[in-house]
PDB file of C-alpha atoms in Angstrom:
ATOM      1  CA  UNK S  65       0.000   0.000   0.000  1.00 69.00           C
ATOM      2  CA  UNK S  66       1.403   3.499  -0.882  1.00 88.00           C
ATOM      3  CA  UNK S  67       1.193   6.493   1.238  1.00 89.00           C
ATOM      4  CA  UNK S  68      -0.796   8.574  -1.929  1.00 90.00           C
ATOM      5  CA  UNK S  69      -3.178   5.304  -1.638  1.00 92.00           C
ATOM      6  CA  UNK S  70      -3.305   6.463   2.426  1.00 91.00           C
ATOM      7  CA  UNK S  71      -3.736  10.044   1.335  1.00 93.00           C
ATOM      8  CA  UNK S  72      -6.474  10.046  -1.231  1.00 93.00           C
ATOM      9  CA  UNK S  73      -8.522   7.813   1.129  1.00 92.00           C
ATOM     10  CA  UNK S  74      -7.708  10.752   3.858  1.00 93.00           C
ATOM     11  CA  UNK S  75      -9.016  13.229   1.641  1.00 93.00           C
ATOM     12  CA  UNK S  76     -12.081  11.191   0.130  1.00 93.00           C
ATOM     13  CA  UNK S  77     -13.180  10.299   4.035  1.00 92.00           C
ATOM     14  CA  UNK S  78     -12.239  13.796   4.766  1.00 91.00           C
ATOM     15  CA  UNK S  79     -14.632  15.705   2.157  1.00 91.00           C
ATOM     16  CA  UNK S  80     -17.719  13.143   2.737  1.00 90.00           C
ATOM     17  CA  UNK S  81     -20.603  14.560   3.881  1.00 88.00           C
ATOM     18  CA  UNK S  82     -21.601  11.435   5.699  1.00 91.00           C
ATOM     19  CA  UNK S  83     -20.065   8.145   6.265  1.00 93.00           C
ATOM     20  CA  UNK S  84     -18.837   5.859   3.390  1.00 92.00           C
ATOM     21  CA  UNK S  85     -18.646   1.913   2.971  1.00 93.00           C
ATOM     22  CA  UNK S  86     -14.825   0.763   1.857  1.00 91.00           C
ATOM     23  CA  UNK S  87     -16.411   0.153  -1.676  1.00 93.00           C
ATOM     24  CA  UNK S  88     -17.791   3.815  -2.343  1.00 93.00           C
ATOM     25  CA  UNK S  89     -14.032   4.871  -1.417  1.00 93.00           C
ATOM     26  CA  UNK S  90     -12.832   2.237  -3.743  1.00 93.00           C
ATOM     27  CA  UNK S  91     -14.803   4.143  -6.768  1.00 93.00           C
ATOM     28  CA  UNK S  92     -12.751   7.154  -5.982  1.00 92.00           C
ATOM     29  CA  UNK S  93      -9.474   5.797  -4.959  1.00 92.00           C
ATOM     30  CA  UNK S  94      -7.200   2.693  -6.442  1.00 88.00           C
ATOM     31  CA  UNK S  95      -5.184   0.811  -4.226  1.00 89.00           C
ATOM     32  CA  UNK S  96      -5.786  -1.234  -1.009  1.00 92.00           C
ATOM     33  CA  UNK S  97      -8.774   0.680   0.244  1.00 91.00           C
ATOM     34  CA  UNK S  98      -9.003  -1.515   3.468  1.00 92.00           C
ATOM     35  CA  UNK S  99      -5.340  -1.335   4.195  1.00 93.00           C
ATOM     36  CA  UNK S 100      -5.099   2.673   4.170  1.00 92.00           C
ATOM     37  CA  UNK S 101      -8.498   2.214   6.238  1.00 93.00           C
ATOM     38  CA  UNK S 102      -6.753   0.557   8.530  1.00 92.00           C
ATOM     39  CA  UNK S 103      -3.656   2.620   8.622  1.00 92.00           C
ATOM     40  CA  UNK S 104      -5.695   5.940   8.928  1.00 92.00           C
ATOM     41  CA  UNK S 105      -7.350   4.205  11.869  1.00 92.00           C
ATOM     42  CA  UNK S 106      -4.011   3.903  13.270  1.00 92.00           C
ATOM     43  CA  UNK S 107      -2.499   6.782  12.526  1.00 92.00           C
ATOM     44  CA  UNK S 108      -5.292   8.828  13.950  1.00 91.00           C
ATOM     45  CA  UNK S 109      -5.791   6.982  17.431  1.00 90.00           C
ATOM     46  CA  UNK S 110      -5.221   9.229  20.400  1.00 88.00           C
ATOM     47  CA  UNK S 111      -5.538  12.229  18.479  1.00 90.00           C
ATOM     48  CA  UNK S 112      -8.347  15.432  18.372  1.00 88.00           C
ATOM     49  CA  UNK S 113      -9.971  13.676  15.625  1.00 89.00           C
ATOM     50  CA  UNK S 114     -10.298   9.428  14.912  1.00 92.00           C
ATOM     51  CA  UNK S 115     -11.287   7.842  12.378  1.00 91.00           C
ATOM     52  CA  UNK S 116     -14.106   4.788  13.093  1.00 91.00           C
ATOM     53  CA  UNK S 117     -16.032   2.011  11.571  1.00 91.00           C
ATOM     54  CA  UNK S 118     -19.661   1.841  12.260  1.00 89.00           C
ATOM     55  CA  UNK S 119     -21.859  -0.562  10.826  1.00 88.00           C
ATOM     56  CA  UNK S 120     -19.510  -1.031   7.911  1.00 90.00           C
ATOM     57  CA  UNK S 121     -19.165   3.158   6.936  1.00 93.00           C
ATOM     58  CA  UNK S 122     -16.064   5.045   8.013  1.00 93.00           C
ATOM     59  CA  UNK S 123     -15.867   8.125   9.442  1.00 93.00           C
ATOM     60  CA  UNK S 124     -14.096  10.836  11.424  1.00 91.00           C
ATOM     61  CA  UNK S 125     -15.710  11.829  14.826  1.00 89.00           C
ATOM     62  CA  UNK S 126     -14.092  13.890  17.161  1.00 86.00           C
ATOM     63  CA  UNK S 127     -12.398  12.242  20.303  1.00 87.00           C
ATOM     64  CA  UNK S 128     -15.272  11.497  22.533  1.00 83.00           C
ATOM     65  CA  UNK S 129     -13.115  12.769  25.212  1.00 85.00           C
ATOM     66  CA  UNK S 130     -13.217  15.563  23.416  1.00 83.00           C
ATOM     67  CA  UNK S 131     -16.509  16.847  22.644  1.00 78.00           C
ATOM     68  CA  UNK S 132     -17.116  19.013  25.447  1.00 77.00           C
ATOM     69  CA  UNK S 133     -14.669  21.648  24.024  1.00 80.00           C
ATOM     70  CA  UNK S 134     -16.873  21.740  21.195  1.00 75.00           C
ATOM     71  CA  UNK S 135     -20.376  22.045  22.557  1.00 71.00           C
ATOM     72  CA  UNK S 136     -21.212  25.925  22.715  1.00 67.00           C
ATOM     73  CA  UNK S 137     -25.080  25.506  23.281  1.00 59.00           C
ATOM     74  CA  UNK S 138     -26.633  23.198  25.703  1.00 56.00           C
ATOM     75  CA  UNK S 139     -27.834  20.401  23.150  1.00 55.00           C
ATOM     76  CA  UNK S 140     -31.713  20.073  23.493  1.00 59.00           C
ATOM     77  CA  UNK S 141     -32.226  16.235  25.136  1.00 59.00           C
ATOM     78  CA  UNK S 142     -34.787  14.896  22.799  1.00 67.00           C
ATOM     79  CA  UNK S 143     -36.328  11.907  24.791  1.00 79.00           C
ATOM     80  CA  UNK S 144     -38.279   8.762  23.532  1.00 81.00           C
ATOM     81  CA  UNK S 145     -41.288   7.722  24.860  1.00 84.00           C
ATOM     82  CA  UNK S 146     -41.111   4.464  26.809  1.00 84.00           C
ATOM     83  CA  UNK S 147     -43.237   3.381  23.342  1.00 87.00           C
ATOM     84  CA  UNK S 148     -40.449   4.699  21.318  1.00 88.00           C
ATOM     85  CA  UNK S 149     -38.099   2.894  23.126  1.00 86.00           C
ATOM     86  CA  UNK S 150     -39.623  -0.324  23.309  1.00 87.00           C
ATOM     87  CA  UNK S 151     -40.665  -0.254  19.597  1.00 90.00           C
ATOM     88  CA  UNK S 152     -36.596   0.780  18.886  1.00 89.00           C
ATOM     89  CA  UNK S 153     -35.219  -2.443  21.072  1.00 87.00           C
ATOM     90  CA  UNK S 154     -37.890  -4.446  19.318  1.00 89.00           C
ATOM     91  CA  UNK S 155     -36.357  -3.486  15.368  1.00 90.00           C
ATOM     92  CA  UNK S 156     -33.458  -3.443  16.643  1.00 88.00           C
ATOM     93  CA  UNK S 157     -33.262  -7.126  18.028  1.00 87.00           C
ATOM     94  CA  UNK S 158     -35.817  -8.484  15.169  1.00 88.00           C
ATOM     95  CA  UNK S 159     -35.270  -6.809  12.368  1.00 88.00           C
ATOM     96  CA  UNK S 160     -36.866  -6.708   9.307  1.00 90.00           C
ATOM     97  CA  UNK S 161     -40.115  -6.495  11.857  1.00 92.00           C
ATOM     98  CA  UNK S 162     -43.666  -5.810  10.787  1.00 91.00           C
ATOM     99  CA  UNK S 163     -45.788  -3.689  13.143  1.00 91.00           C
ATOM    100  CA  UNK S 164     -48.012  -6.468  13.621  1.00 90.00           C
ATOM    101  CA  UNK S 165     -45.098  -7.832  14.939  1.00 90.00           C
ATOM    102  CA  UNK S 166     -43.689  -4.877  16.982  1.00 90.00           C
ATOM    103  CA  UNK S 167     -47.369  -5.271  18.450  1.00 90.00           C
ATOM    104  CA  UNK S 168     -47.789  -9.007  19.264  1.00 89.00           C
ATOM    105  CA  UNK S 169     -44.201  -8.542  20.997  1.00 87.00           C
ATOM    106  CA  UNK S 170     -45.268  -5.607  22.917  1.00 85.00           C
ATOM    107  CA  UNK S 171     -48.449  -6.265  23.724  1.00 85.00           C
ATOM    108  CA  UNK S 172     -50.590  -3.405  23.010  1.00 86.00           C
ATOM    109  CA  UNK S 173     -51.016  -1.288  19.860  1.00 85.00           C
ATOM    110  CA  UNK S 174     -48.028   1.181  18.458  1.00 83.00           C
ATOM    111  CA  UNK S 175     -49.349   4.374  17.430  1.00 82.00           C
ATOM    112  CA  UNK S 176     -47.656   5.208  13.687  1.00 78.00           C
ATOM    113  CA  UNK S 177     -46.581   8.344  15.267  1.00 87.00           C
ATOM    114  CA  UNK S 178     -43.889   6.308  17.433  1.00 89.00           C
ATOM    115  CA  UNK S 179     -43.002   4.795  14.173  1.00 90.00           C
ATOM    116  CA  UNK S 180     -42.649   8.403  12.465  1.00 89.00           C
ATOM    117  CA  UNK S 181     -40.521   9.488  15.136  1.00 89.00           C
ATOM    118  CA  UNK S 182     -37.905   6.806  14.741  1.00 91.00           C
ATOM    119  CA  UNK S 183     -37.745   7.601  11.161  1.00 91.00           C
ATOM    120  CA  UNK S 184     -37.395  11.578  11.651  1.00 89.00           C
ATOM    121  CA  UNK S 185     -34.573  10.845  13.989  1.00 88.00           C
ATOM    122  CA  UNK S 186     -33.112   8.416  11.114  1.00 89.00           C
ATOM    123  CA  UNK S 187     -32.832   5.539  13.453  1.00 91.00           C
ATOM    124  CA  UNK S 188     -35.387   3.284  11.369  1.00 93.00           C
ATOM    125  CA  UNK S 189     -36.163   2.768   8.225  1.00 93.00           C
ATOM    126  CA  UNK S 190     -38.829   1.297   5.746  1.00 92.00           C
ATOM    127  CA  UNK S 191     -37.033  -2.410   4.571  1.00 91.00           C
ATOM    128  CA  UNK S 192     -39.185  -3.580   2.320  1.00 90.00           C
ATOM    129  CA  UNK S 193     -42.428  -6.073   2.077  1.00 92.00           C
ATOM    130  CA  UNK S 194     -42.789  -9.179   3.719  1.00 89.00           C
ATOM    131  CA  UNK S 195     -44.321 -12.013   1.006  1.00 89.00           C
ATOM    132  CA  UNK S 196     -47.515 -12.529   3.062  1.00 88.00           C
ATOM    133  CA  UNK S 197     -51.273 -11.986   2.079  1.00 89.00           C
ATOM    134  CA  UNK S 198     -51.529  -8.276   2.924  1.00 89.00           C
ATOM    135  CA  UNK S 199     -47.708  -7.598   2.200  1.00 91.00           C
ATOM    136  CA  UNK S 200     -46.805  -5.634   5.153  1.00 92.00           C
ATOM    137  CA  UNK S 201     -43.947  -3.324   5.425  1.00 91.00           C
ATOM    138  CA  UNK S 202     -41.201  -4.070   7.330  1.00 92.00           C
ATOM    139  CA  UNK S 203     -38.595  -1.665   9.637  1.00 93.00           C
ATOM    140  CA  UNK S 204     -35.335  -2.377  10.261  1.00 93.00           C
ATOM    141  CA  UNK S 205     -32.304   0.071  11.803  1.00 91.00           C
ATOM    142  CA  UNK S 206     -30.369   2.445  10.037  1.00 91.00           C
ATOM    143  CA  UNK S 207     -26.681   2.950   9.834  1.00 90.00           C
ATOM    144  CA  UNK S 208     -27.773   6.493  11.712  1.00 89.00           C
ATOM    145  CA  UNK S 209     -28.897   4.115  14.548  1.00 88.00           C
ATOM    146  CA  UNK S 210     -25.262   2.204  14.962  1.00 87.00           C
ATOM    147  CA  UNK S 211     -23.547   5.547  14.892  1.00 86.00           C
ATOM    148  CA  UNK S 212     -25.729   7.285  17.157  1.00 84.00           C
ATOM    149  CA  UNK S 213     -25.784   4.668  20.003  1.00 82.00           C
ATOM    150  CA  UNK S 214     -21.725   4.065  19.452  1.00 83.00           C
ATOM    151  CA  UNK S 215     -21.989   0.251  18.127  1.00 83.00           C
ATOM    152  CA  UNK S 216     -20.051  -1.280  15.182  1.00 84.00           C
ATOM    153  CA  UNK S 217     -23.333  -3.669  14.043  1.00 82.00           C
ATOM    154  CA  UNK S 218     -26.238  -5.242  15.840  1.00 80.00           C
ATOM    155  CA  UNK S 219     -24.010  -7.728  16.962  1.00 81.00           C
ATOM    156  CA  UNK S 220     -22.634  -5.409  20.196  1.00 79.00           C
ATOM    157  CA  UNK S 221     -26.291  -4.665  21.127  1.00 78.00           C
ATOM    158  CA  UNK S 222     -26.030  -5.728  24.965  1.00 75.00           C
ATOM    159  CA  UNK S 223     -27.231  -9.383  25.775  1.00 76.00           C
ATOM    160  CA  UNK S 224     -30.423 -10.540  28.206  1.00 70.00           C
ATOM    161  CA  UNK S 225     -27.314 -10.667  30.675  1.00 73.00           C
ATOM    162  CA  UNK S 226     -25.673  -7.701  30.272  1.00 69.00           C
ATOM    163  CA  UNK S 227     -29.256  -6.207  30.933  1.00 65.00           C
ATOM    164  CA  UNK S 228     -29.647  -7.914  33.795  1.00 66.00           C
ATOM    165  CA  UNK S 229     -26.171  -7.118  35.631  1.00 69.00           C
ATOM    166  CA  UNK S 230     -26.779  -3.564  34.538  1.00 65.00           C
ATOM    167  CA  UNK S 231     -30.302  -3.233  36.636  1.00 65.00           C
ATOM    168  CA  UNK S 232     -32.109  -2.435  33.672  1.00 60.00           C
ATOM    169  CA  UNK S 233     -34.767  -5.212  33.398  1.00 60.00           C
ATOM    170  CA  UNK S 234     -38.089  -4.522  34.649  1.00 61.00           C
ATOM    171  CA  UNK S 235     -38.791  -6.071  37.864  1.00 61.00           C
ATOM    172  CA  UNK S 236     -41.821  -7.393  36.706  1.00 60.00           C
ATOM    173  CA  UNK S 237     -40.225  -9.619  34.111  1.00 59.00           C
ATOM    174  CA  UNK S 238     -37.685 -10.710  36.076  1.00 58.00           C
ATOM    175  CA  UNK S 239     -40.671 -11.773  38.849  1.00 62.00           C
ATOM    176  CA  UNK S 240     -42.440 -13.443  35.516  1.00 64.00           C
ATOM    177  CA  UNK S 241     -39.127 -15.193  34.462  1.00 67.00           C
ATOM    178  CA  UNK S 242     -38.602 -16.697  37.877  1.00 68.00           C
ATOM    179  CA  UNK S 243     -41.964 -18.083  38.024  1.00 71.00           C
ATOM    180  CA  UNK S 244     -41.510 -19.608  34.899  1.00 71.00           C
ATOM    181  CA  UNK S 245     -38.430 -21.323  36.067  1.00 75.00           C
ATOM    182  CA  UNK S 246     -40.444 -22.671  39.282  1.00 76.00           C
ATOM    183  CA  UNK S 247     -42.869 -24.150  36.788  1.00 74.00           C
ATOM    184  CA  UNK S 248     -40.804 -26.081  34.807  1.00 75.00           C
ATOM    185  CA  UNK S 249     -38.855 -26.948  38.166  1.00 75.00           C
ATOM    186  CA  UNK S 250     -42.127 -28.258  39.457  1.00 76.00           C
ATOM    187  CA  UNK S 251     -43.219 -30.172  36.253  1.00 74.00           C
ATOM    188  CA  UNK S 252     -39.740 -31.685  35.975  1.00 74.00           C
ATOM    189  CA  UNK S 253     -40.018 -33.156  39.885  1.00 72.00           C
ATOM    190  CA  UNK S 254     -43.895 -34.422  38.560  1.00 64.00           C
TER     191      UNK S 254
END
């Protein structure tokens, strides 16, 4: 790999207005896109500015460390409802999901505002039709999502353990879960 091969991927990566796959770079650049990738990533580690991979796109971001030295204005905390969030967790563990499906999962009916304000915030998108009678439309996460919420692909979303050790599962299940393991306990010793 030469360092011009290293450069031109700088500069592609740096005049991007959002965050490209190694093949888009590849139509601009010739040479080992992947290994100047990987250099760049290298190169730039500990610095102001990195360069990182999320969901497959590659992008600068400032040092989270960082930030604060950038924030002027108070950023305006936009918060999901607990709808919003459950209906997020739900694409986001099942994807492509139908709303008939974010609703049997959930248990209650999701308002298509809830959708519509995933979407605005680009965290979920249409993905197509599932081959049923009725063809529903499906919803699946955006690369927007993986950025925002710091994860390289679906794959780091935290386990039913890591939820657990972290405090975050509703008591409720947790008291529903149990029983269910008493059942079976009890049906096993039957």
């Amino acid at each position: 790999m030469s360092r011009e091969t290293v450069r031109a991927v700088e500069a592609v990566l740096f005049a991007a207005t959002e965050p490209m796959t190694a093949e888009a770079i590849r139509s601009y650049v010739e040479g080992d896109v992947r290994a100047a990738l990987a250099q760049l990533a290298a190169d730039y580690a500990g610095r102001g500015v990195e360069l990182v991979e999320r969901g497959g796109r590659w992008h600068f971001q400032t040092a989270p460390d960082l930030a604060h030295v950038l924030r002027r204005d108070r950023e305006e905390v936009r918060r999901l409802s607990r709808a919003g969030i459950e209906t997020l967790a739900i694409i986001a563990y099942h994807e492509p999901v139908t709303r008939a499906e974010i609703e049997a999962i959930r248990g209650v009916q999701t308002a298509k505002g809830t959708l519509d304000v995933l979407m605005e915030a680009g965290w979920v998108r249409p993905a197509g039709r599932r081959e049923v009678p009725g063809r529903p439309l499906t919803f699946a996460t955006t690369p927007e999502f993986l950025t925002h919420f710091g994860l390289g692909s679906r794959r780091d979303l935290p386990g039913i353990e890591d939820l657990r050790a972290a405090g975050l599962l509703d008591p409720v299940d947790l008291a529903f879960e149990q029983l269910a393991l008493a059942v079976e306990d009890e049906e096993d010793a039957a």
